[in-house]
Short mmCIF file of C-alpha atoms in Angstrom, two decimals:
data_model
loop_
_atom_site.label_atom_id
_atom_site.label_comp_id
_atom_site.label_asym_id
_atom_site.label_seq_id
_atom_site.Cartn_x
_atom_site.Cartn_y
_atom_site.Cartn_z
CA UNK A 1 11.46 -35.38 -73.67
CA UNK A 2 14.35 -36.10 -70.65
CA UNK A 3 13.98 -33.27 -68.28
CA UNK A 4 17.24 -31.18 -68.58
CA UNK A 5 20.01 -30.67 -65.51
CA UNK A 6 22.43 -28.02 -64.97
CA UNK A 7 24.84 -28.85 -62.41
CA UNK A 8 27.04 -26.30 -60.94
CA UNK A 9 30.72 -26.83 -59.30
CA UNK A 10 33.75 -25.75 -57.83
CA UNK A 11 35.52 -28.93 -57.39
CA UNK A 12 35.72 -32.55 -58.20
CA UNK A 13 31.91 -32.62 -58.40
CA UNK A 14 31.39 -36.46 -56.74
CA UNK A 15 27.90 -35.61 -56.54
CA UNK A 16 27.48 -34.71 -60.11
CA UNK A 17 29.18 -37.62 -60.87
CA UNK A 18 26.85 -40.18 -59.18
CA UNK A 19 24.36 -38.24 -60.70
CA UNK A 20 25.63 -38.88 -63.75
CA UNK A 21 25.97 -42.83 -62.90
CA UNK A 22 22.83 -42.74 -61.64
CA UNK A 23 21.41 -41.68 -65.39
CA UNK A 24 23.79 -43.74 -66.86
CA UNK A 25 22.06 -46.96 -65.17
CA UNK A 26 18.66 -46.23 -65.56
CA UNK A 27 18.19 -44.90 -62.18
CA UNK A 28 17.30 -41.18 -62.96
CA UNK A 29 15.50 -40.49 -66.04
CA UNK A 30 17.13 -36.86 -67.05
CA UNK A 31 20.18 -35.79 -68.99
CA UNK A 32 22.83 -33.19 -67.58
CA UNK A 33 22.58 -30.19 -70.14
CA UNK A 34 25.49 -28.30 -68.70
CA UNK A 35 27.91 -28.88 -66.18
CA UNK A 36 29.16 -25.72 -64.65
CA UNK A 37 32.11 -24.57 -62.78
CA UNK A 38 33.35 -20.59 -61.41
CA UNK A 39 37.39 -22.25 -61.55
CA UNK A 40 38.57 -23.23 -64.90
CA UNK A 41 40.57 -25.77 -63.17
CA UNK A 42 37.77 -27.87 -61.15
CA UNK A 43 38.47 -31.49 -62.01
CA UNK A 44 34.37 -31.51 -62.13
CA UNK A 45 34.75 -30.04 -65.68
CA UNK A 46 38.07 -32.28 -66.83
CA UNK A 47 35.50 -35.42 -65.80
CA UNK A 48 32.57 -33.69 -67.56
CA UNK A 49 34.42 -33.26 -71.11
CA UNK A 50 35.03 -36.93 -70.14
CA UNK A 51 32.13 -38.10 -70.72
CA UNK A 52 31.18 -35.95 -73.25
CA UNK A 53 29.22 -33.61 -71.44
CA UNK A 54 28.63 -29.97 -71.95
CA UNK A 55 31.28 -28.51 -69.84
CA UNK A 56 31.32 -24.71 -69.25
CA UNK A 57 33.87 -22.69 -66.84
CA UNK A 58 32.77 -19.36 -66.00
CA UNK A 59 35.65 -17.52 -63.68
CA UNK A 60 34.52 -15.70 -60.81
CA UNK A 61 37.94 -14.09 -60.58
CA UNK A 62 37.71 -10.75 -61.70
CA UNK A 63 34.11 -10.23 -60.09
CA UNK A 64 33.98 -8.56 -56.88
CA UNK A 65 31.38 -9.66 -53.98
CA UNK A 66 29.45 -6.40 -55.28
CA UNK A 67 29.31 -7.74 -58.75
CA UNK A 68 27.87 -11.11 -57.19
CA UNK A 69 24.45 -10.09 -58.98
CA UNK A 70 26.11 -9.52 -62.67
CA UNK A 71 28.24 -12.68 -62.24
CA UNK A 72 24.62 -14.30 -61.43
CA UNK A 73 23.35 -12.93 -64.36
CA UNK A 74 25.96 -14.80 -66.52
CA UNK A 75 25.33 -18.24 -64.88
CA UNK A 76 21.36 -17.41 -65.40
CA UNK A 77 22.18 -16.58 -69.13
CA UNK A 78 24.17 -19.92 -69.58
CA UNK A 79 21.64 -22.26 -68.01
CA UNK A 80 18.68 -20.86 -69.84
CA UNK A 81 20.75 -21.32 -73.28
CA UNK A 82 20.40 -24.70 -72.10
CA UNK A 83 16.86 -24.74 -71.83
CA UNK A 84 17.58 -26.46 -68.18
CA UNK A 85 15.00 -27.62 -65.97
CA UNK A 86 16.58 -28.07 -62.48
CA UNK A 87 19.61 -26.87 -61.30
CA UNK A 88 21.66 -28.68 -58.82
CA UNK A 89 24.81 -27.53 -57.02
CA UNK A 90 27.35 -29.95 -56.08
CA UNK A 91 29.91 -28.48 -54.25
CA UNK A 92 29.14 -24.75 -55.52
CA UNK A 93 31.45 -22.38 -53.17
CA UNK A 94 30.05 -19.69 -53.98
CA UNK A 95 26.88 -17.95 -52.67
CA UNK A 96 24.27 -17.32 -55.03
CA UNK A 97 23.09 -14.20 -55.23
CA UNK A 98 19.55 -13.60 -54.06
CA UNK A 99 18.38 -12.20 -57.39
CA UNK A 100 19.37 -15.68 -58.91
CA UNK A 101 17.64 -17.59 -56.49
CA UNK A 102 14.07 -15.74 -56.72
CA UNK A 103 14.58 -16.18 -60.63
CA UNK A 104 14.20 -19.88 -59.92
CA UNK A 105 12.05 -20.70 -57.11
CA UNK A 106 11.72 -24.53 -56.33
CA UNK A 107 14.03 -24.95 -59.42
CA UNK A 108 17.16 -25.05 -57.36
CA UNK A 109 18.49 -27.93 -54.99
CA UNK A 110 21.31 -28.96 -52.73
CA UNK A 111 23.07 -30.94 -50.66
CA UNK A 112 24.84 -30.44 -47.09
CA UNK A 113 26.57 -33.17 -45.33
CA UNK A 114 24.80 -32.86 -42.30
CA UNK A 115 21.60 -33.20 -40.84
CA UNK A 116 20.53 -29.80 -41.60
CA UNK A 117 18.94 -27.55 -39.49
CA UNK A 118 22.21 -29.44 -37.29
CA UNK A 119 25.62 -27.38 -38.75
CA UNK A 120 25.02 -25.49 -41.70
CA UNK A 121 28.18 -24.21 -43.32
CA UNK A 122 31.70 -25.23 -43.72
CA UNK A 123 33.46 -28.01 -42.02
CA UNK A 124 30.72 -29.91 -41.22
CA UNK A 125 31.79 -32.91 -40.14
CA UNK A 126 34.48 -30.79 -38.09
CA UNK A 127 31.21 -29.61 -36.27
CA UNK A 128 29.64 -32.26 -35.97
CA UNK A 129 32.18 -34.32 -34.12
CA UNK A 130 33.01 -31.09 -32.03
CA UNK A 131 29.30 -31.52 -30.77
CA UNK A 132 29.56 -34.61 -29.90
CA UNK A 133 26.69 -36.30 -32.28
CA UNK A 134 26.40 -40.09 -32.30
CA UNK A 135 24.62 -39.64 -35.71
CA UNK A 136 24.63 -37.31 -38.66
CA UNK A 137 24.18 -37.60 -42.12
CA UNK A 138 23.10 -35.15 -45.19
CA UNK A 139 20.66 -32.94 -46.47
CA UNK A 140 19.28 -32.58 -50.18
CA UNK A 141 16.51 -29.12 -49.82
CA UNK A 142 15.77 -26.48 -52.11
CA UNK A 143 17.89 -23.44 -52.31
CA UNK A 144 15.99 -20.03 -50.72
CA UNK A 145 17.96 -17.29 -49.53
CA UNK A 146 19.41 -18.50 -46.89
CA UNK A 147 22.48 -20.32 -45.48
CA UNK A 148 21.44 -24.43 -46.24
CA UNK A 149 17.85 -23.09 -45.12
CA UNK A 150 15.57 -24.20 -47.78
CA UNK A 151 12.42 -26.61 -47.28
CA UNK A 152 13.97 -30.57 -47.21
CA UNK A 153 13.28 -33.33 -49.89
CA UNK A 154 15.57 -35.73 -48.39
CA UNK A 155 17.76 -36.99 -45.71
CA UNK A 156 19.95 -39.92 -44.41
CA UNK A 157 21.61 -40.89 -41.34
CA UNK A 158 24.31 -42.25 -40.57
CA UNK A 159 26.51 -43.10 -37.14
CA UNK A 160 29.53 -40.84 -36.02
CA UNK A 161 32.03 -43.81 -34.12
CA UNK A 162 33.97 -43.22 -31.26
CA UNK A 163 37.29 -43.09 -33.77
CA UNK A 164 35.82 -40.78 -36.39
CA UNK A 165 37.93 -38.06 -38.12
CA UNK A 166 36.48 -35.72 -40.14
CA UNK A 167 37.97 -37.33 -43.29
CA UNK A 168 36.18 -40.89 -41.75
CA UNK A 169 32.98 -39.66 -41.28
CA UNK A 170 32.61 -37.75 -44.35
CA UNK A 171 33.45 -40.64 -46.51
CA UNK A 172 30.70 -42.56 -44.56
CA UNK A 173 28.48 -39.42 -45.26
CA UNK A 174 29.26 -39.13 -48.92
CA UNK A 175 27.81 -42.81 -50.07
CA UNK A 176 24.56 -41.59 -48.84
CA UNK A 177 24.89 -38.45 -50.51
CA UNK A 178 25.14 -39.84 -53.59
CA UNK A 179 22.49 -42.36 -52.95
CA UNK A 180 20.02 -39.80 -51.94
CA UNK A 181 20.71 -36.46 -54.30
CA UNK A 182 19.62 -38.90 -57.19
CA UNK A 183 16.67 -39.51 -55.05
CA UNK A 184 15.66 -36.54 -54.79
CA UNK A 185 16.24 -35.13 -58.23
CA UNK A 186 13.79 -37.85 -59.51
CA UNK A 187 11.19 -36.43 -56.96
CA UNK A 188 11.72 -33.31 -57.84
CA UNK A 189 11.30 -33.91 -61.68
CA UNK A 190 8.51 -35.90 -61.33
CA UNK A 191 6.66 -33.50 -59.71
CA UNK A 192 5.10 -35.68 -57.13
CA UNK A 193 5.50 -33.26 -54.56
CA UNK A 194 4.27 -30.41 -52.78
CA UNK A 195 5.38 -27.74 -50.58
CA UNK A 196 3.33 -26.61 -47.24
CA UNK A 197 5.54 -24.52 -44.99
CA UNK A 198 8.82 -25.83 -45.02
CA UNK A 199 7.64 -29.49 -45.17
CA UNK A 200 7.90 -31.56 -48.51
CA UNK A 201 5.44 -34.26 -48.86
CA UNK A 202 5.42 -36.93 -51.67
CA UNK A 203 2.11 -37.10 -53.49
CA UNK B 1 26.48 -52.57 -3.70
CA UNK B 2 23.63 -51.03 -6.12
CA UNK B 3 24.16 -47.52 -7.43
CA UNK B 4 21.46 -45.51 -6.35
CA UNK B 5 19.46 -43.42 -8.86
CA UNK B 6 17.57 -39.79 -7.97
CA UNK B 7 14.80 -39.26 -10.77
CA UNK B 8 13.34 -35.85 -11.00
CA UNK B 9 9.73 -35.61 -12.68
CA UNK B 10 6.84 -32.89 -12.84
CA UNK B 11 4.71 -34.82 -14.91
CA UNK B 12 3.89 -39.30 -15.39
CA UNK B 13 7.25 -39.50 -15.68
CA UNK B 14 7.06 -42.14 -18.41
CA UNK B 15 10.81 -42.41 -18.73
CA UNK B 16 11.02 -42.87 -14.82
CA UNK B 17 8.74 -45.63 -15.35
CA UNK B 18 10.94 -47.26 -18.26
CA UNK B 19 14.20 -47.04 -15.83
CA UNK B 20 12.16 -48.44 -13.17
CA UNK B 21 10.93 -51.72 -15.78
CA UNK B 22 14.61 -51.90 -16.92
CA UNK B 23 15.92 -52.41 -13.62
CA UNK B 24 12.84 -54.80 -12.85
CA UNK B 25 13.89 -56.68 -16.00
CA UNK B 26 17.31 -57.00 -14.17
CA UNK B 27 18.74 -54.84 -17.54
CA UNK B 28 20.08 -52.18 -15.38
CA UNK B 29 21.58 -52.76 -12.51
CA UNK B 30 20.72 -50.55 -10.38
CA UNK B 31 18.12 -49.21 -7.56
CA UNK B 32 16.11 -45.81 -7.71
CA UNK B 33 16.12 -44.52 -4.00
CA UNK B 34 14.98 -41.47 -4.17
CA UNK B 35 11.44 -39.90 -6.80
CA UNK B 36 11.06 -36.38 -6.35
CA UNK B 37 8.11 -34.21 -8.14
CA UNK B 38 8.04 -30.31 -8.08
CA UNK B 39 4.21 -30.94 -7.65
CA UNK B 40 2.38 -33.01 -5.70
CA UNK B 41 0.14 -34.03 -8.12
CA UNK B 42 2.92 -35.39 -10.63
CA UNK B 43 1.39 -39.07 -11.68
CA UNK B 44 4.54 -39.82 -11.32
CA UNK B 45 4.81 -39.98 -7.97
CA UNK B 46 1.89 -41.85 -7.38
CA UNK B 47 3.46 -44.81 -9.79
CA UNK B 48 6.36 -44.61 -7.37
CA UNK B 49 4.95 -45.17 -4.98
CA UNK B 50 2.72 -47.77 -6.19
CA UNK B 51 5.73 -49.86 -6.77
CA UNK B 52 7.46 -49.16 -3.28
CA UNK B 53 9.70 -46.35 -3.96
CA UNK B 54 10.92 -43.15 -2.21
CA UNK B 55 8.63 -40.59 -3.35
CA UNK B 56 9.16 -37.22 -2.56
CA UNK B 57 7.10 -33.42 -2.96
CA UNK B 58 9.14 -30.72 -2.83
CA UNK B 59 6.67 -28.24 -3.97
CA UNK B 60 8.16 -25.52 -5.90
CA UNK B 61 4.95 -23.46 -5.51
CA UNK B 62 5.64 -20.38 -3.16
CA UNK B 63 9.52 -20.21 -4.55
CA UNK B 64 9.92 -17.25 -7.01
CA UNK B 65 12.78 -17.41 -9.42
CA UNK B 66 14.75 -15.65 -7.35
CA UNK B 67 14.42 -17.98 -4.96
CA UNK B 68 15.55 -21.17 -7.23
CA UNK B 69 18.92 -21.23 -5.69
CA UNK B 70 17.19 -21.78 -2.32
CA UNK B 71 14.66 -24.40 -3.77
CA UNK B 72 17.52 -25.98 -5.65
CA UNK B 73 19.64 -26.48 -1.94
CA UNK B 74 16.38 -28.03 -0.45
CA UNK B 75 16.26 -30.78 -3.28
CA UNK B 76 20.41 -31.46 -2.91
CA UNK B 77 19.47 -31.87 0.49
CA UNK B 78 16.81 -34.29 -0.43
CA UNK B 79 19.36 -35.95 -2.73
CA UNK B 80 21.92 -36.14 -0.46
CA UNK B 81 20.34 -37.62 2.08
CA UNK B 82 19.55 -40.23 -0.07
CA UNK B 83 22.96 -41.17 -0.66
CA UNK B 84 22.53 -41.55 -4.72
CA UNK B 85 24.85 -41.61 -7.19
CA UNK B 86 23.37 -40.57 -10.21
CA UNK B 87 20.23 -37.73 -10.92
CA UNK B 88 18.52 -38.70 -13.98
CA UNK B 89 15.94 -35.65 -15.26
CA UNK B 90 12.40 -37.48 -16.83
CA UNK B 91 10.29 -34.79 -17.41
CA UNK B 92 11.60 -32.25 -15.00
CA UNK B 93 9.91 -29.06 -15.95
CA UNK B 94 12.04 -26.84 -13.86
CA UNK B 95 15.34 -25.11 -14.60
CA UNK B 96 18.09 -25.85 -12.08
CA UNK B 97 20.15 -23.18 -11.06
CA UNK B 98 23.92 -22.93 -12.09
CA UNK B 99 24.83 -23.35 -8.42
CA UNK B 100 22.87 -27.12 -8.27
CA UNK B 101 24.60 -28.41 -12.02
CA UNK B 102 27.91 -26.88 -10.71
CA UNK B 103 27.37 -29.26 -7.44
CA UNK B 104 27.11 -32.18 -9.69
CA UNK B 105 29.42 -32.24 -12.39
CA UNK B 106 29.04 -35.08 -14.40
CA UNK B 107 26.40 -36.55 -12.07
CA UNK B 108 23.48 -35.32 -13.63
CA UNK B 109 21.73 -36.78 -17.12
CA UNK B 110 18.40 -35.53 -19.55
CA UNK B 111 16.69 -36.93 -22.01
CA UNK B 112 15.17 -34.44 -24.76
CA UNK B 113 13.42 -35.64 -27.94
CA UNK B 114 15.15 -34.63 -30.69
CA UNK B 115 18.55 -34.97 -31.97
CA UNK B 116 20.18 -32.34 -30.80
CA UNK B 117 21.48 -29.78 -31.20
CA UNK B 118 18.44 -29.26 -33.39
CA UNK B 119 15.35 -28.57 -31.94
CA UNK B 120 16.37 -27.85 -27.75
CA UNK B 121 13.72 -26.28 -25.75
CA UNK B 122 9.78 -26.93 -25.53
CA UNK B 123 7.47 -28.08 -28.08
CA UNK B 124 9.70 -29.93 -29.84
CA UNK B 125 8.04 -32.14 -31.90
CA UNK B 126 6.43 -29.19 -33.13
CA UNK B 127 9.45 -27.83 -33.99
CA UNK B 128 10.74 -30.55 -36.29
CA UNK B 129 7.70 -31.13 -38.08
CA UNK B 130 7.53 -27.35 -39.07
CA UNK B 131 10.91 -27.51 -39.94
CA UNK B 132 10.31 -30.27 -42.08
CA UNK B 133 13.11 -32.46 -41.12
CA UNK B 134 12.70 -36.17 -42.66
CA UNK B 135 14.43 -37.48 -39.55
CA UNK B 136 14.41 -37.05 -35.50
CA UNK B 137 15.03 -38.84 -32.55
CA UNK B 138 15.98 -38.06 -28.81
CA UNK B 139 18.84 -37.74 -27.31
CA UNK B 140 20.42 -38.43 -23.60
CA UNK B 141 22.76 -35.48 -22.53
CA UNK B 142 24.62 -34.44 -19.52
CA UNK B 143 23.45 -31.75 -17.87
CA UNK B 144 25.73 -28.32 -18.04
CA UNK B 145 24.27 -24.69 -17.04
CA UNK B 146 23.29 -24.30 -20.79
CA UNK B 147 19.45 -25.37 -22.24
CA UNK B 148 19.46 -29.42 -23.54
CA UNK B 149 23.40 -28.45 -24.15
CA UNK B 150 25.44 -31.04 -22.44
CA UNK B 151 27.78 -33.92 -23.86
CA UNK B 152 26.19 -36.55 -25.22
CA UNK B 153 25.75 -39.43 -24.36
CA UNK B 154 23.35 -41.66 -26.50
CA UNK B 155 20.90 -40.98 -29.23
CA UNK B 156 18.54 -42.58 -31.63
CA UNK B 157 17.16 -41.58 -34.84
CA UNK B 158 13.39 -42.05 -35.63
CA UNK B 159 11.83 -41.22 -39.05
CA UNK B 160 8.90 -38.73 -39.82
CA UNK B 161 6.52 -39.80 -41.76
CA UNK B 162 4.62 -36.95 -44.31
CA UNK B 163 1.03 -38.36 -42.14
CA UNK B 164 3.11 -37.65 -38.47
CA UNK B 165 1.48 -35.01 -36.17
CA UNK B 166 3.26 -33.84 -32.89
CA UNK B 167 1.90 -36.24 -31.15
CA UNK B 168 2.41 -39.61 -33.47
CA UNK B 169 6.19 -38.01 -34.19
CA UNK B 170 6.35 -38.20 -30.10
CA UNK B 171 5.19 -41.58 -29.49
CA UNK B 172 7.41 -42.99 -32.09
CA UNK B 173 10.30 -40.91 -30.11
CA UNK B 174 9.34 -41.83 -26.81
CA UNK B 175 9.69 -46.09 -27.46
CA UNK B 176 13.53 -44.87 -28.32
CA UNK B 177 13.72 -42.98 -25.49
CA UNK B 178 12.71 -45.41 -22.82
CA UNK B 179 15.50 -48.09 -24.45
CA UNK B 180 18.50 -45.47 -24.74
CA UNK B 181 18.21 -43.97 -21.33
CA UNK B 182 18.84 -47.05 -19.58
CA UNK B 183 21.72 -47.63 -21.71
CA UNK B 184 22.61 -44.12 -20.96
CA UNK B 185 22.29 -44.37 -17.52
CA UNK B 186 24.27 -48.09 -17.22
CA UNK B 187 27.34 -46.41 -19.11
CA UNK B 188 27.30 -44.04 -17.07
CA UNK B 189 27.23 -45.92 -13.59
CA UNK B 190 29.99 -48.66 -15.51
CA UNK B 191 32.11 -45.41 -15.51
CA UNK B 192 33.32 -47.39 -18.60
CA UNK B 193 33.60 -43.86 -20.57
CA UNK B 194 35.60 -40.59 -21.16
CA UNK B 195 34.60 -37.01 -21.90
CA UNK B 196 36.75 -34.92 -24.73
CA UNK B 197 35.61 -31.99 -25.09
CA UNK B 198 32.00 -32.53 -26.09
CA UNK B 199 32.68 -35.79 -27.30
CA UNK B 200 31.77 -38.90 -24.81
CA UNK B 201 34.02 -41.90 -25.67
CA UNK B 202 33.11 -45.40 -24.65
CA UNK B 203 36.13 -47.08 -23.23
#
């Protein structure tokens, strides 16, 4: 049987959809069980129905940062009516809770458009070029409980040029994000891994 | 005429020995006047002066840290009298005082292996592995009163491999290292660059 995906949103998704190329050709052997956004309006979901995925919004408005655990508690209930095997945020604003993340150690994963431990957070490229880099790139790990900490299954590089913007270099950053999320969802699923410390090795 | 290079070692000195083959190899032009070890047992300045070179022992030995700024006039002294234009750090296992970087703005580079920002300080090799980063590299820096924090000059990218140990991650690092501090160091002489911020442009 295809190992099942839940992918969770805020946005356009353009991870989940080169995921869902990347199943579409062959490349990943796995089928998206639920795509999932906290807006109603993220165009991730519009492109979901689109394809005739199982699209599901659940709004975070309404839920206050103390209610982060029962709002978790929905998403949990969602995914595992979906009988989901991996769960992989693409562009998920929102912090997960760290109730929801214990509930599925090594079951989480995702990507940062940096070379992590180099800029976690937001505007990443913003950092980046503020540092002064002359390469970065991105990050799929596993999710733990803290900020883009988790152990690494995959990275890519690439250059930061002398005329960069932020809007330049993350569109440079973004083809190998979609190259390498795929990647390392197959890795993942396939089990050919393990875990000693923070390092991931491929067995 | 040639711009004259200080190098600063405590240890071989490998990178000294890399500018010194680069300028052999008539890839840099330049000429290194002045070798100066904190011990008088560096290897490093035995090479030197194997090869002909100004090699200097200005034992630190005997200066407490309170007594850095002192130490740190002697070597200006040393450097000055030398007439060079550029101090390039290989292997210098000292901190220099805020009063000696302040003295040089601009006129003094490092080489550290990793990309930085990620991984400054000592045992750094170490420190990537256990992070479990699936890339590093090294990185050529000028020198501000912070720890490996400077603008940036140059840097290369170097894979790890799941068999790597400290030491094979370093020798893998340390072939990049000896090609991108010459480069580094001829930018810098060319004065054929700018300095934005963090960000060093080539012009």
């Amino acid at each position: 049987m295809k190992k099942r995906l839940a992918i969770l949103l805020s946005g356009r998704g353009s991870n989940f959809v080169a995921i869902a190329d990347s199943i579409r050709a062959g490349k990943l052997d796995a089928e998206i069980a639920l795509v999932i956004a906290n807006q109603s309006d993220a165009p991730g979901l519009a492109i979901a129905r689109e394809r005739g995925l199982n699209a599901v919004a659940l709004l975070a408005k309404g839920f206050a940062r103390e209610e982060r655990e029962e709002y978790d508690r929905r998403l949990a209930d969602e995914i595992e009516k979906n009988k989901t095997d991996l769960i992989c945020l693409a562009g998920y604003m929102r912090l997960l809770s760290p109730e929801f993340v214990r509930r599925y150690p090594g079951k989480i994963l995702n990507i940062h458009p940096s070379l992590l431990p180099a800029f976690p957070g937001l505007e990443v490229q913003q950092q980046a070029l503020d540092h002064g880099v002359k390469f970065s790139g991105c990050t799929v790990h596993f999710v733990d409980e803290g900020l883009d900490s988790g152990p690494i299954i995959r990275q890519a590089v690439v250059p930061v040029l002398d005329g960069d913007t932020a809007e330049l270099l993350a569109a440079r950053i973004i083809q190998e994000e979609h190259r390498i999320y795929s990647e390392a969802i197959a890795l993942v699923l396939s089990g050919n891994y393990r875990i000693d410390g923070r390092r991931v090795y491929e067995s």
